[in-house]
Coordinates of C-alpha atoms in Angstrom, one line a residue:
M1 CA 119.9 106.7 114.0
R2 CA 122.8 108.9 114.2
A3 CA 122.7 111.9 116.8
L4 CA 124.3 115.4 115.5
S5 CA 124.6 118.1 117.9
T6 CA 126.2 121.4 117.8
T7 CA 127.4 123.9 120.4
G8 CA 125.8 127.3 121.1
V9 CA 123.0 129.0 122.6
E10 CA 120.9 126.8 124.8
A11 CA 117.4 126.0 123.4
P12 CA 114.3 126.8 125.5
E13 CA 113.7 124.3 128.5
L14 CA 111.3 121.9 127.3
N15 CA 108.7 120.1 129.9
V16 CA 110.6 117.0 130.2
S17 CA 109.1 115.8 133.3
S18 CA 105.6 115.7 132.2
T19 CA 103.9 113.2 129.7
P20 CA 105.5 113.4 126.3
A21 CA 102.9 115.2 123.9
V22 CA 103.6 112.6 121.2
K23 CA 105.5 109.0 121.8
A24 CA 105.7 106.4 118.9
S25 CA 107.0 103.0 119.7
S26 CA 108.2 100.8 117.0
V27 CA 105.6 101.9 114.6
S28 CA 105.5 100.5 111.4
K29 CA 102.9 100.9 108.4
S30 CA 102.1 98.9 105.3
F31 CA 99.7 99.5 102.4
A32 CA 98.4 96.9 100.1
G33 CA 101.6 94.9 101.6
S34 CA 103.8 97.6 100.7
L35 CA 106.0 98.6 103.7
V36 CA 105.9 102.6 104.2
I37 CA 107.6 103.0 107.6
E38 CA 109.3 100.6 109.8
G39 CA 110.5 100.6 113.3
I40 CA 109.8 104.3 114.2
N41 CA 110.8 105.6 117.6
L42 CA 110.1 109.0 118.3
T43 CA 109.4 111.1 121.7
V44 CA 108.2 114.8 121.3
E45 CA 108.2 116.7 124.6
Q46 CA 105.3 119.1 125.4
G47 CA 105.9 122.6 124.1
E48 CA 108.8 121.3 121.5
F49 CA 108.6 122.2 118.1
I50 CA 110.3 119.3 115.8
A51 CA 110.5 118.9 111.7
L52 CA 110.6 115.9 109.9
I53 CA 112.3 116.0 106.5
G54 CA 113.0 113.5 103.8
A55 CA 112.8 112.3 100.2
S56 CA 109.1 112.2 98.7
G57 CA 107.4 109.1 99.7
C58 CA 109.4 108.0 102.6
G59 CA 106.3 108.3 105.1
K60 CA 106.5 111.6 106.7
T61 CA 102.9 112.3 105.9
T62 CA 101.6 108.9 106.5
L63 CA 103.5 109.4 110.0
L64 CA 101.9 112.8 110.8
R65 CA 98.3 111.4 109.7
M66 CA 98.7 108.6 112.3
C67 CA 99.6 111.3 114.9
A68 CA 96.4 112.7 113.9
G69 CA 94.6 109.3 114.2
L70 CA 93.4 109.5 110.3
E71 CA 95.5 106.3 109.8
Q72 CA 96.5 103.4 112.0
P73 CA 99.6 101.8 112.3
S74 CA 100.2 98.2 111.1
S75 CA 102.3 97.7 114.2
G76 CA 103.6 99.5 116.9
L77 CA 102.0 102.1 119.0
I78 CA 101.2 106.0 119.1
E79 CA 100.3 107.8 122.1
I80 CA 99.3 111.5 122.2
F81 CA 99.2 113.0 125.6
G82 CA 99.3 109.3 127.0
K83 CA 96.2 108.3 125.1
P84 CA 95.3 106.9 121.7
P85 CA 95.3 109.4 118.8
A86 CA 91.4 109.1 118.1
A87 CA 91.0 110.1 122.0
A88 CA 93.2 113.2 121.6
T89 CA 91.2 114.6 118.7
S90 CA 87.6 113.6 120.4
A91 CA 89.3 115.8 123.3
H92 CA 90.1 118.6 120.9
E93 CA 93.7 118.3 121.4
I94 CA 95.1 118.2 117.9
G95 CA 95.2 120.8 115.5
V96 CA 96.1 119.8 111.6
A97 CA 96.7 121.9 108.6
F98 CA 97.7 120.3 105.3
Q99 CA 99.6 121.9 102.3
R100 CA 96.2 122.1 100.2
P101 CA 94.3 124.5 102.8
A102 CA 91.1 122.6 103.4
L103 CA 88.6 125.7 103.0
V104 CA 84.8 125.6 101.8
P105 CA 84.3 127.2 98.6
C106 CA 81.0 128.8 99.7
R107 CA 82.2 130.1 102.8
T108 CA 84.2 133.4 103.6
A109 CA 87.4 133.3 105.6
L110 CA 85.4 134.1 108.9
E111 CA 82.7 131.5 108.2
N112 CA 85.5 128.6 107.5
V113 CA 86.7 129.5 110.9
R114 CA 83.4 129.2 112.7
L115 CA 82.7 126.3 110.7
T116 CA 85.7 124.8 112.3
L117 CA 84.7 125.8 115.8
K118 CA 81.0 124.1 115.3
I119 CA 82.4 120.7 114.1
T120 CA 84.8 120.7 117.0
G121 CA 82.4 121.8 119.4
S122 CA 85.4 123.3 121.7
D123 CA 84.4 125.0 125.0
D124 CA 87.7 126.5 125.2
A125 CA 88.1 128.4 121.9
M126 CA 89.6 131.6 120.6
D127 CA 87.4 134.3 119.1
P128 CA 87.4 133.7 115.3
L129 CA 87.2 137.3 114.4
A130 CA 90.4 138.1 117.0
V131 CA 92.4 135.1 115.4
L132 CA 91.9 136.1 111.9
T133 CA 92.4 139.8 113.1
H134 CA 95.9 138.8 114.6
F135 CA 96.8 137.0 111.7
G136 CA 96.5 139.9 109.7
L137 CA 93.4 139.1 107.6
E138 CA 91.1 141.8 108.9
E139 CA 90.7 143.1 105.6
A140 CA 89.8 139.7 104.2
L141 CA 87.3 138.3 106.7
N142 CA 84.2 138.5 104.1
L143 CA 86.5 137.1 101.1
Y144 CA 85.9 133.8 99.8
P145 CA 88.5 131.2 99.2
H146 CA 89.0 131.9 95.5
E147 CA 89.3 135.8 96.5
L148 CA 92.1 135.1 98.8
S149 CA 96.0 134.5 97.6
G150 CA 98.0 131.5 98.5
G151 CA 99.5 132.8 101.5
M152 CA 96.0 134.3 102.6
Q153 CA 94.4 131.0 102.3
Q154 CA 96.9 129.1 104.3
R155 CA 96.8 131.6 107.0
V156 CA 93.2 130.8 107.3
N157 CA 93.5 127.2 106.9
I158 CA 96.1 127.6 110.0
A159 CA 93.5 129.7 111.9
C160 CA 91.2 126.8 111.1
A161 CA 93.6 124.5 113.0
L162 CA 94.5 127.0 115.9
V163 CA 91.4 128.5 116.8
H164 CA 90.2 125.4 119.1
Q165 CA 93.3 126.0 121.0
P166 CA 95.0 122.5 120.5
A167 CA 97.9 121.4 122.7
L168 CA 99.5 119.8 119.4
L169 CA 99.9 121.1 115.9
L170 CA 100.6 119.0 113.0
L171 CA 101.6 120.8 109.9
D172 CA 102.1 119.1 106.6
E173 CA 104.0 121.3 104.3
P174 CA 101.8 124.2 104.9
F175 CA 103.9 126.6 103.0
G176 CA 105.1 124.2 100.1
A177 CA 103.0 125.8 97.0
L178 CA 103.8 129.1 97.7
D179 CA 106.7 131.3 96.2
E180 CA 110.1 131.9 98.1
I181 CA 109.4 135.3 99.3
T182 CA 105.6 134.8 100.5
R183 CA 106.8 131.5 102.3
E184 CA 109.5 133.0 103.9
R185 CA 107.4 135.7 105.2
L186 CA 104.8 133.1 106.5
V187 CA 107.6 131.1 108.5
D188 CA 108.5 134.2 110.0
W189 CA 104.8 134.9 110.6
L190 CA 104.4 131.3 111.9
A191 CA 107.4 131.4 114.1
G192 CA 105.8 134.6 116.0
I193 CA 102.3 133.1 116.3
L194 CA 103.5 129.9 117.9
R195 CA 106.2 131.6 120.1
E196 CA 103.8 133.2 121.9
S197 CA 101.9 129.9 123.1
S198 CA 104.8 127.2 123.2
R199 CA 102.4 125.1 121.4
T200 CA 103.9 121.5 120.8
T201 CA 104.3 121.5 117.0
I202 CA 105.3 118.4 114.3
L203 CA 106.0 119.9 110.8
V204 CA 106.7 118.1 107.8
T205 CA 108.7 119.9 105.4
H206 CA 111.1 119.5 102.3
S207 CA 112.8 122.7 103.2
V208 CA 115.8 122.3 105.4
E209 CA 116.2 126.0 106.0
E210 CA 112.4 126.1 107.1
A211 CA 113.0 123.2 109.1
V212 CA 116.3 124.6 111.1
T213 CA 114.2 128.2 111.4
L214 CA 111.1 126.8 113.1
S215 CA 112.4 124.0 115.4
T216 CA 114.3 122.7 118.4
R217 CA 115.2 119.2 116.5
V218 CA 115.1 118.1 113.0
F219 CA 114.5 114.6 112.2
V220 CA 115.9 112.9 108.9
M221 CA 113.7 110.1 107.5
S222 CA 115.3 107.4 105.2
R223 CA 113.9 106.5 101.6
R224 CA 111.0 104.1 102.0
P225 CA 110.5 102.2 104.4
G226 CA 110.7 105.3 106.0
R227 CA 113.1 105.1 109.3
I228 CA 114.4 107.9 111.6
A229 CA 118.0 108.5 110.2
A230 CA 119.3 111.2 111.8
E231 CA 118.8 113.9 114.3
I232 CA 119.8 117.4 114.5
K233 CA 119.6 119.3 117.7
V234 CA 118.9 123.0 117.0
P235 CA 120.4 124.9 119.9
L236 CA 119.4 128.5 118.5
P237 CA 117.4 131.6 120.3
T238 CA 113.9 131.2 120.1
I239 CA 113.7 134.5 118.1
R240 CA 115.4 133.7 115.0
D241 CA 115.5 137.0 112.7
F242 CA 117.4 137.4 109.7
E243 CA 120.7 138.1 111.7
I244 CA 120.8 134.9 113.2
R245 CA 119.7 133.2 109.8
Q246 CA 122.8 134.5 108.4
S247 CA 124.9 133.4 111.4
E248 CA 127.7 130.6 110.8
Q249 CA 125.9 128.6 113.8
F250 CA 122.5 128.5 111.4
L251 CA 124.4 128.1 108.4
G252 CA 126.3 125.2 109.8
L253 CA 123.0 123.6 111.5
V254 CA 121.6 123.9 107.7
R255 CA 124.8 122.1 106.5
S256 CA 124.4 119.4 109.0
A257 CA 120.7 118.8 108.2
R258 CA 121.4 118.5 104.5
D259 CA 124.4 116.2 104.8
A260 CA 122.4 114.0 107.1
L261 CA 119.8 114.0 104.6
H262 CA 121.9 113.1 101.6
S263 CA 123.5 110.4 103.8
A264 CA 119.8 109.0 104.2
L265 CA 119.2 109.2 100.6
A266 CA 122.3 107.2 99.9
D267 CA 121.7 104.1 102.2

């Protein structure tokens, strides 16, 4: 793996002395004899936000699903806060939001979030009404999914993932199906929401700019079988407003990530 770095403002200090939020050791995964992921070694510290980028089919979503306990590694080990993913899920420590919002069509936005709490049975949950209001959805509480815009559906989807206050949030292309303007607004919105909690987050995205805007480190995956081909550290201020995103440092990080992605695809 190539490690790429850039000088600049120091990133927020992470809780590196504690148990890592995520630790993948020599993880490989095969489906029907076809190797999808090979030899992944990855450590995510508590409070860190990392992004995974790579070509379609390189195993990004598969890796995320293994972290969520939805798939099992063919070999190797994944630990979430020092325990198996299934145990972390049972302890309500993981929240997941995929590209296609998993909302129940016959329930309103508020009812969908309440249903999540009923399923998780969390004792340390946020108030669903307060969460949706904080997410700017106070006028959409009683609307059904088909009555919501794509951006509103995704905000409800993320609210469902966050309402039980998971220590780890897994996001799989949450804004991939949205138009560019809506996507940019929701990226800014998500950055603000997560900044308030310092929640450990892993984001899968095809957008290099999105990865650099949100994360503390960007990991580039190779073509299938997916491996970690490069790591780009993002030493930017926590608040990355429009001015920061127009800076030469930000644009240089985007170029570094894009160059690493092209190199990974060429290998």
